[in-house]
Short mmCIF file of N, CA and C in Angstrom, two decimals:
data_model
loop_
_atom_site.label_atom_id
_atom_site.label_comp_id
_atom_site.label_asym_id
_atom_site.label_seq_id
_atom_site.Cartn_x
_atom_site.Cartn_y
_atom_site.Cartn_z
N MET A 1 -66.24 -27.00 -28.15
CA MET A 1 -65.05 -27.43 -29.36
C MET A 1 -63.88 -28.32 -28.54
N ILE A 2 -64.05 -29.26 -28.93
CA ILE A 2 -62.45 -29.99 -28.48
C ILE A 2 -61.08 -29.44 -29.18
N ASP A 3 -60.19 -29.26 -28.57
CA ASP A 3 -58.66 -28.93 -29.40
C ASP A 3 -57.81 -29.89 -28.92
N VAL A 4 -57.31 -30.62 -29.69
CA VAL A 4 -56.26 -31.53 -29.80
C VAL A 4 -54.95 -31.04 -30.30
N ARG A 5 -54.09 -31.17 -29.45
CA ARG A 5 -52.68 -30.42 -29.53
C ARG A 5 -51.74 -31.73 -29.86
N PRO A 6 -50.64 -31.46 -31.02
CA PRO A 6 -49.97 -32.56 -31.53
C PRO A 6 -48.99 -33.08 -30.34
N HIS A 7 -48.94 -34.37 -30.34
CA HIS A 7 -48.11 -35.07 -29.53
C HIS A 7 -46.70 -34.86 -29.96
N PRO A 8 -45.83 -35.46 -29.14
CA PRO A 8 -44.23 -35.28 -29.56
C PRO A 8 -43.69 -36.23 -30.33
N PHE A 9 -44.59 -37.51 -29.97
CA PHE A 9 -44.13 -38.99 -31.32
C PHE A 9 -45.53 -39.70 -31.82
N PHE A 10 -46.59 -39.45 -31.20
CA PHE A 10 -47.74 -40.27 -31.25
C PHE A 10 -48.58 -39.39 -32.61
N LYS A 11 -48.94 -39.99 -33.61
CA LYS A 11 -49.79 -39.22 -34.37
C LYS A 11 -50.88 -39.90 -34.58
N ARG A 12 -52.08 -39.51 -34.59
CA ARG A 12 -53.69 -39.88 -34.90
C ARG A 12 -54.11 -39.75 -36.32
N ARG A 13 -54.49 -41.03 -36.73
CA ARG A 13 -55.21 -41.22 -37.48
C ARG A 13 -56.65 -41.84 -37.76
N ASN A 14 -57.74 -40.83 -37.39
CA ASN A 14 -58.72 -41.31 -37.07
C ASN A 14 -59.05 -41.91 -35.70
N ASP A 15 -59.48 -43.24 -35.49
CA ASP A 15 -59.39 -43.99 -34.26
C ASP A 15 -57.82 -44.76 -33.92
N ASP A 16 -56.97 -44.47 -35.30
CA ASP A 16 -55.87 -45.01 -34.58
C ASP A 16 -54.81 -44.27 -34.22
N ILE A 17 -53.52 -44.64 -34.09
CA ILE A 17 -52.49 -43.98 -33.33
C ILE A 17 -51.26 -44.56 -34.01
N LEU A 18 -50.63 -43.60 -34.78
CA LEU A 18 -49.15 -44.10 -35.53
C LEU A 18 -48.15 -43.81 -34.74
N LEU A 19 -46.82 -44.38 -34.88
CA LEU A 19 -45.87 -44.19 -34.13
C LEU A 19 -44.57 -44.68 -34.81
N ASP A 20 -43.74 -43.62 -35.44
CA ASP A 20 -42.65 -44.17 -36.31
C ASP A 20 -41.68 -44.78 -35.00
N VAL A 21 -40.54 -45.50 -35.37
CA VAL A 21 -39.56 -45.86 -34.46
C VAL A 21 -38.29 -46.13 -35.48
N SER A 22 -37.06 -45.96 -34.95
CA SER A 22 -35.83 -46.37 -35.66
C SER A 22 -35.37 -47.48 -35.09
N LEU A 23 -34.66 -48.23 -35.97
CA LEU A 23 -34.28 -49.81 -35.46
C LEU A 23 -32.66 -49.48 -36.21
N ASN A 24 -31.73 -50.16 -35.38
CA ASN A 24 -30.78 -50.19 -36.11
C ASN A 24 -30.23 -51.32 -37.11
N VAL A 25 -29.34 -51.19 -38.06
CA VAL A 25 -29.10 -52.21 -38.74
C VAL A 25 -29.04 -53.64 -38.27
N ALA A 26 -28.69 -53.84 -37.27
CA ALA A 26 -28.33 -55.31 -36.21
C ALA A 26 -29.72 -55.71 -36.03
N GLN A 27 -30.55 -54.62 -35.49
CA GLN A 27 -31.95 -55.08 -34.81
C GLN A 27 -32.50 -55.36 -36.28
N ALA A 28 -33.07 -54.69 -37.36
CA ALA A 28 -33.56 -54.88 -38.55
C ALA A 28 -33.37 -56.59 -39.29
N ALA A 29 -31.88 -56.40 -39.17
CA ALA A 29 -31.66 -57.97 -39.87
C ALA A 29 -31.64 -59.09 -38.79
N LEU A 30 -31.18 -59.06 -37.85
CA LEU A 30 -31.75 -60.02 -36.72
C LEU A 30 -32.59 -60.07 -36.21
N GLY A 31 -33.64 -59.16 -36.10
CA GLY A 31 -34.85 -59.41 -35.02
C GLY A 31 -34.45 -58.54 -33.63
N ASP A 32 -35.30 -58.39 -32.80
CA ASP A 32 -35.03 -57.88 -31.82
C ASP A 32 -36.46 -57.91 -30.88
N THR A 33 -36.55 -57.23 -29.65
CA THR A 33 -37.76 -57.01 -29.04
C THR A 33 -37.35 -55.89 -28.44
N ILE A 34 -38.37 -54.75 -28.65
CA ILE A 34 -38.38 -53.64 -28.40
C ILE A 34 -39.09 -53.25 -27.27
N THR A 35 -39.18 -52.00 -26.77
CA THR A 35 -39.93 -51.56 -26.01
C THR A 35 -40.55 -50.29 -27.01
N VAL A 36 -42.05 -50.50 -26.61
CA VAL A 36 -42.77 -49.37 -27.39
C VAL A 36 -43.48 -48.57 -26.31
N PRO A 37 -43.38 -46.84 -26.81
CA PRO A 37 -44.92 -46.65 -25.90
C PRO A 37 -46.08 -46.53 -26.45
N THR A 38 -47.08 -46.76 -25.86
CA THR A 38 -48.92 -46.51 -25.72
C THR A 38 -49.13 -45.84 -24.97
N VAL A 39 -50.51 -45.33 -25.41
CA VAL A 39 -51.00 -44.45 -24.15
C VAL A 39 -51.22 -45.04 -23.22
N ASP A 40 -51.41 -46.32 -23.09
CA ASP A 40 -51.64 -47.59 -21.77
C ASP A 40 -50.28 -47.70 -20.80
N GLY A 41 -49.45 -46.90 -21.37
CA GLY A 41 -48.08 -47.89 -20.74
C GLY A 41 -47.07 -48.26 -22.11
N ASP A 42 -45.89 -48.67 -21.64
CA ASP A 42 -45.12 -49.49 -22.64
C ASP A 42 -45.68 -50.77 -22.92
N VAL A 43 -45.18 -51.27 -24.08
CA VAL A 43 -45.47 -52.64 -24.10
C VAL A 43 -44.20 -53.05 -25.02
N GLU A 44 -43.92 -54.57 -24.69
CA GLU A 44 -42.78 -54.93 -25.75
C GLU A 44 -43.39 -55.20 -27.03
N LEU A 45 -42.15 -55.08 -27.96
CA LEU A 45 -42.71 -55.68 -29.37
C LEU A 45 -41.95 -56.43 -30.14
N PRO A 46 -42.14 -57.78 -30.59
CA PRO A 46 -40.82 -58.71 -31.29
C PRO A 46 -41.18 -57.97 -32.40
N ILE A 47 -39.52 -58.02 -33.03
CA ILE A 47 -39.26 -57.60 -34.38
C ILE A 47 -38.66 -58.94 -35.15
N PRO A 48 -39.41 -59.18 -36.09
CA PRO A 48 -38.56 -60.16 -36.72
C PRO A 48 -37.52 -59.88 -37.58
N ALA A 49 -36.55 -60.87 -37.37
CA ALA A 49 -35.37 -60.61 -38.57
C ALA A 49 -35.64 -60.06 -39.96
N GLY A 50 -35.06 -59.63 -40.28
CA GLY A 50 -34.98 -59.04 -41.45
C GLY A 50 -36.32 -58.08 -41.63
N THR A 51 -36.61 -57.51 -41.03
CA THR A 51 -37.76 -56.09 -41.26
C THR A 51 -37.08 -55.08 -41.71
N GLN A 52 -37.98 -54.39 -42.73
CA GLN A 52 -36.96 -53.48 -43.64
C GLN A 52 -37.95 -51.91 -43.35
N THR A 53 -37.39 -51.28 -43.67
CA THR A 53 -37.97 -49.95 -43.81
C THR A 53 -39.13 -49.69 -44.25
N GLY A 54 -40.04 -49.06 -43.56
CA GLY A 54 -41.62 -49.04 -43.88
C GLY A 54 -42.64 -50.09 -43.51
N GLU A 55 -42.20 -51.00 -42.75
CA GLU A 55 -43.02 -51.98 -41.94
C GLU A 55 -43.64 -51.56 -41.21
N SER A 56 -44.94 -51.99 -40.84
CA SER A 56 -45.52 -51.71 -39.87
C SER A 56 -46.45 -52.47 -38.71
N PHE A 57 -46.50 -52.74 -37.51
CA PHE A 57 -46.84 -53.86 -36.49
C PHE A 57 -47.83 -53.11 -36.12
N ARG A 58 -48.77 -53.96 -36.18
CA ARG A 58 -50.38 -53.51 -35.01
C ARG A 58 -50.62 -53.83 -33.81
N LEU A 59 -50.80 -52.81 -33.04
CA LEU A 59 -51.35 -53.41 -31.76
C LEU A 59 -52.31 -53.10 -31.68
N ARG A 60 -53.09 -53.87 -31.35
CA ARG A 60 -54.77 -54.29 -31.30
C ARG A 60 -55.01 -54.01 -30.33
N GLY A 61 -55.76 -52.67 -30.17
CA GLY A 61 -56.64 -52.15 -29.09
C GLY A 61 -55.93 -51.32 -28.59
N LYS A 62 -55.00 -50.28 -29.02
CA LYS A 62 -54.03 -49.70 -28.32
C LYS A 62 -54.38 -48.10 -28.98
N GLY A 63 -55.39 -47.87 -29.83
CA GLY A 63 -55.74 -46.81 -30.19
C GLY A 63 -56.69 -45.89 -29.48
N PHE A 64 -57.41 -44.85 -29.73
CA PHE A 64 -58.67 -43.84 -29.51
C PHE A 64 -59.59 -44.86 -29.28
N PRO A 65 -60.27 -44.48 -28.45
CA PRO A 65 -61.90 -45.25 -28.13
C PRO A 65 -62.63 -44.66 -29.40
N ARG A 66 -63.52 -45.86 -29.66
CA ARG A 66 -64.47 -45.28 -30.78
C ARG A 66 -65.52 -45.06 -30.23
N LEU A 67 -66.47 -43.98 -30.01
CA LEU A 67 -67.44 -43.78 -29.73
C LEU A 67 -68.88 -44.05 -30.73
N ARG A 68 -69.79 -44.29 -30.50
CA ARG A 68 -71.14 -44.39 -30.91
C ARG A 68 -71.80 -43.02 -30.99
N ARG A 69 -72.87 -42.92 -31.67
CA ARG A 69 -73.20 -41.51 -31.76
C ARG A 69 -74.17 -40.89 -30.34
N ASP A 70 -74.42 -42.29 -29.29
CA ASP A 70 -75.38 -42.23 -28.50
C ASP A 70 -74.14 -41.95 -27.39
N GLY A 71 -73.06 -41.80 -27.49
CA GLY A 71 -71.68 -41.37 -26.73
C GLY A 71 -70.97 -42.53 -25.97
N THR A 72 -71.36 -43.89 -26.25
CA THR A 72 -71.06 -45.06 -25.81
C THR A 72 -69.94 -45.77 -26.46
N SER A 73 -69.28 -46.38 -25.64
CA SER A 73 -67.97 -46.98 -26.30
C SER A 73 -68.28 -48.03 -27.37
N ALA A 74 -67.14 -48.35 -28.57
CA ALA A 74 -67.73 -49.25 -29.47
C ALA A 74 -66.12 -49.95 -29.62
N GLY A 75 -65.48 -50.18 -28.59
CA GLY A 75 -64.04 -50.77 -28.67
C GLY A 75 -63.23 -49.33 -28.97
N ARG A 76 -61.66 -49.89 -29.33
CA ARG A 76 -60.70 -48.76 -29.45
C ARG A 76 -60.03 -49.07 -30.80
N GLY A 77 -59.50 -48.19 -31.50
CA GLY A 77 -58.67 -48.40 -32.38
C GLY A 77 -57.53 -49.19 -32.13
N ASP A 78 -56.37 -49.06 -32.88
CA ASP A 78 -55.03 -49.65 -32.98
C ASP A 78 -54.14 -48.84 -33.23
N GLN A 79 -53.15 -49.27 -32.42
CA GLN A 79 -51.46 -48.47 -32.76
C GLN A 79 -51.13 -49.08 -33.98
N TRP A 80 -50.63 -48.49 -34.81
CA TRP A 80 -49.47 -48.77 -36.06
C TRP A 80 -47.86 -48.58 -35.51
N VAL A 81 -46.98 -49.46 -35.22
CA VAL A 81 -45.50 -49.25 -35.25
C VAL A 81 -45.09 -49.35 -36.46
N ILE A 82 -44.58 -47.79 -37.40
CA ILE A 82 -43.93 -47.92 -38.45
C ILE A 82 -42.63 -47.66 -38.36
N VAL A 83 -41.62 -48.69 -38.84
CA VAL A 83 -40.59 -49.18 -38.86
C VAL A 83 -39.62 -48.38 -39.68
N GLN A 84 -38.38 -47.86 -39.26
CA GLN A 84 -36.98 -46.58 -40.11
C GLN A 84 -35.99 -47.72 -39.40
N VAL A 85 -35.71 -47.79 -40.54
CA VAL A 85 -33.81 -48.51 -40.26
C VAL A 85 -32.96 -47.20 -40.36
N ALA A 86 -32.64 -47.06 -39.53
CA ALA A 86 -31.33 -46.09 -39.37
C ALA A 86 -29.91 -46.67 -39.74
N ILE A 87 -29.46 -45.97 -41.09
CA ILE A 87 -28.16 -46.41 -41.34
C ILE A 87 -27.23 -45.57 -40.53
N PRO A 88 -26.18 -46.06 -39.68
CA PRO A 88 -25.15 -45.42 -39.40
C PRO A 88 -24.41 -44.39 -40.19
N LYS A 89 -24.46 -43.02 -40.17
CA LYS A 89 -23.46 -41.92 -40.78
C LYS A 89 -21.87 -42.21 -40.24
N ASN A 90 -21.87 -42.13 -39.31
CA ASN A 90 -20.06 -42.37 -38.54
C ASN A 90 -19.95 -43.48 -38.24
N LEU A 91 -19.06 -44.56 -38.83
CA LEU A 91 -18.71 -45.73 -38.18
C LEU A 91 -17.11 -45.79 -37.46
N THR A 92 -17.29 -46.34 -36.35
CA THR A 92 -15.86 -46.45 -35.86
C THR A 92 -14.87 -47.69 -36.90
N ARG A 93 -13.60 -47.57 -36.88
CA ARG A 93 -12.93 -48.52 -37.86
C ARG A 93 -13.37 -49.90 -37.74
N GLU A 94 -13.76 -50.47 -36.38
CA GLU A 94 -14.00 -51.74 -35.83
C GLU A 94 -15.46 -52.13 -36.90
N GLN A 95 -16.55 -51.12 -36.75
CA GLN A 95 -17.84 -50.96 -37.21
C GLN A 95 -17.40 -51.16 -38.82
N ARG A 96 -16.58 -50.39 -39.67
CA ARG A 96 -16.73 -50.36 -40.66
C ARG A 96 -15.72 -51.54 -41.16
N LYS A 97 -14.74 -51.69 -40.71
CA LYS A 97 -14.36 -53.00 -40.76
C LYS A 97 -15.41 -54.56 -40.53
N LEU A 98 -16.00 -54.34 -39.88
CA LEU A 98 -17.55 -55.25 -40.02
C LEU A 98 -18.26 -55.46 -40.86
N PHE A 99 -18.88 -54.18 -41.60
CA PHE A 99 -19.38 -53.96 -42.31
C PHE A 99 -19.06 -54.20 -43.85
N GLU A 100 -17.43 -54.23 -43.75
CA GLU A 100 -17.11 -54.49 -45.31
C GLU A 100 -16.78 -55.91 -45.11
N GLU A 101 -16.47 -56.48 -44.39
CA GLU A 101 -16.28 -58.33 -44.34
C GLU A 101 -18.11 -58.69 -44.29
N LEU A 102 -18.90 -57.99 -43.91
CA LEU A 102 -20.61 -58.44 -44.28
C LEU A 102 -20.84 -58.35 -46.11
N ALA A 103 -20.01 -57.05 -46.17
CA ALA A 103 -20.24 -56.76 -47.44
C ALA A 103 -19.84 -57.70 -48.37
N LYS A 104 -18.67 -58.57 -48.45
CA LYS A 104 -18.25 -59.49 -48.97
C LYS A 104 -19.16 -60.65 -49.13
N THR A 105 -20.06 -60.79 -48.14
CA THR A 105 -20.86 -62.31 -48.07
C THR A 105 -22.34 -61.49 -48.79
N LEU A 106 -22.68 -60.48 -49.42
CA LEU A 106 -23.95 -60.23 -49.40
C LEU A 106 -23.98 -59.82 -51.35
N ASP A 107 -25.01 -60.33 -51.60
CA ASP A 107 -25.29 -60.08 -53.24
C ASP A 107 -25.13 -58.18 -53.36
N THR A 108 -24.82 -58.13 -54.36
CA THR A 108 -24.88 -56.91 -54.89
C THR A 108 -25.79 -56.35 -55.94
N GLU A 109 -26.86 -57.34 -56.38
CA GLU A 109 -27.46 -56.90 -57.88
C GLU A 109 -28.49 -56.19 -57.23
N ILE A 110 -28.65 -55.29 -57.84
CA ILE A 110 -29.79 -54.57 -57.84
C ILE A 110 -31.04 -55.05 -58.00
N ILE A 111 -31.95 -55.42 -57.49
CA ILE A 111 -33.28 -55.88 -57.25
C ILE A 111 -34.59 -54.70 -57.65
N PRO A 112 -35.32 -54.53 -58.61
CA PRO A 112 -36.54 -53.49 -57.80
C PRO A 112 -37.20 -54.08 -56.64
N PRO A 113 -37.85 -53.13 -56.30
CA PRO A 113 -38.84 -53.80 -54.84
C PRO A 113 -40.44 -54.44 -55.61
N PRO A 114 -40.55 -55.21 -54.70
CA PRO A 114 -41.76 -56.22 -55.08
C PRO A 114 -42.90 -55.10 -55.26
N ASN A 115 -44.13 -55.67 -55.64
CA ASN A 115 -45.08 -54.92 -55.46
C ASN A 115 -45.64 -54.67 -54.23
N LYS A 116 -45.90 -53.60 -53.80
CA LYS A 116 -46.88 -53.44 -52.65
C LYS A 116 -47.98 -54.56 -51.74
N GLY A 117 -48.01 -55.38 -50.95
CA GLY A 117 -48.87 -56.08 -50.21
C GLY A 117 -50.00 -55.20 -50.04
N PHE A 118 -51.17 -56.06 -49.61
CA PHE A 118 -51.95 -55.25 -49.02
C PHE A 118 -52.13 -54.54 -48.02
N LEU A 119 -51.12 -54.72 -46.66
CA LEU A 119 -51.00 -53.92 -45.93
C LEU A 119 -50.12 -52.58 -46.22
N ASP A 120 -49.21 -52.70 -47.55
CA ASP A 120 -48.51 -51.60 -47.65
C ASP A 120 -49.75 -50.51 -47.97
N ARG A 121 -50.55 -51.29 -49.16
CA ARG A 121 -51.79 -50.19 -49.80
C ARG A 121 -52.70 -49.85 -48.86
N ILE A 122 -52.57 -50.66 -47.93
CA ILE A 122 -53.70 -49.66 -46.92
C ILE A 122 -53.43 -48.69 -46.06
N MET A 123 -51.84 -48.99 -45.45
CA MET A 123 -51.15 -47.71 -45.25
C MET A 123 -51.07 -46.69 -46.37
N ASP A 124 -50.82 -47.05 -47.37
CA ASP A 124 -50.79 -46.21 -48.26
C ASP A 124 -51.97 -45.24 -47.99
N PHE A 125 -53.01 -45.67 -48.54
CA PHE A 125 -54.05 -45.30 -48.51
C PHE A 125 -54.49 -44.14 -47.25
N LEU A 126 -54.27 -44.95 -46.18
CA LEU A 126 -54.44 -44.10 -44.81
C LEU A 126 -53.89 -43.03 -44.82
N SER A 127 -52.48 -42.72 -44.92
CA SER A 127 -51.44 -41.62 -45.21
C SER A 127 -51.99 -40.74 -46.44
N GLY A 128 -53.10 -41.14 -47.06
CA GLY A 128 -53.27 -40.04 -48.08
C GLY A 128 -51.96 -40.40 -49.48
N GLU A 129 -51.77 -41.34 -49.50
CA GLU A 129 -50.38 -41.62 -50.64
C GLU A 129 -51.39 -42.91 -51.51
N SER A 130 -51.11 -42.55 -53.04
CA SER A 130 -52.07 -43.57 -53.74
C SER A 130 -50.86 -43.83 -54.95
#
């Protein structure tokens, strides 16, 4: 029997690897390129401007090997990087002032979230949520 121990930050779902990453508000709003760990080593991942909490990015072929019944390889799964936008709890005076200035320029209308897209429904299915 094979015993698989939990990893500190990778989670496994079948042949795919899931990784949660935190971005600060500026990275999510403006976009950035971040370095993410994979089982093969670090890779650069471009994060587009306007990235929201819960969005996921696919790193093709960075998951676990897919094995056929005869033990030969049938490729690899993917790694999914799931973004969490970290809202700061403690702001400096300067940061608070900057956020207050930004707030004056933003719309305050409450808009219900859009219907989930195809990828969101797939991720919900894979995570057992429905």
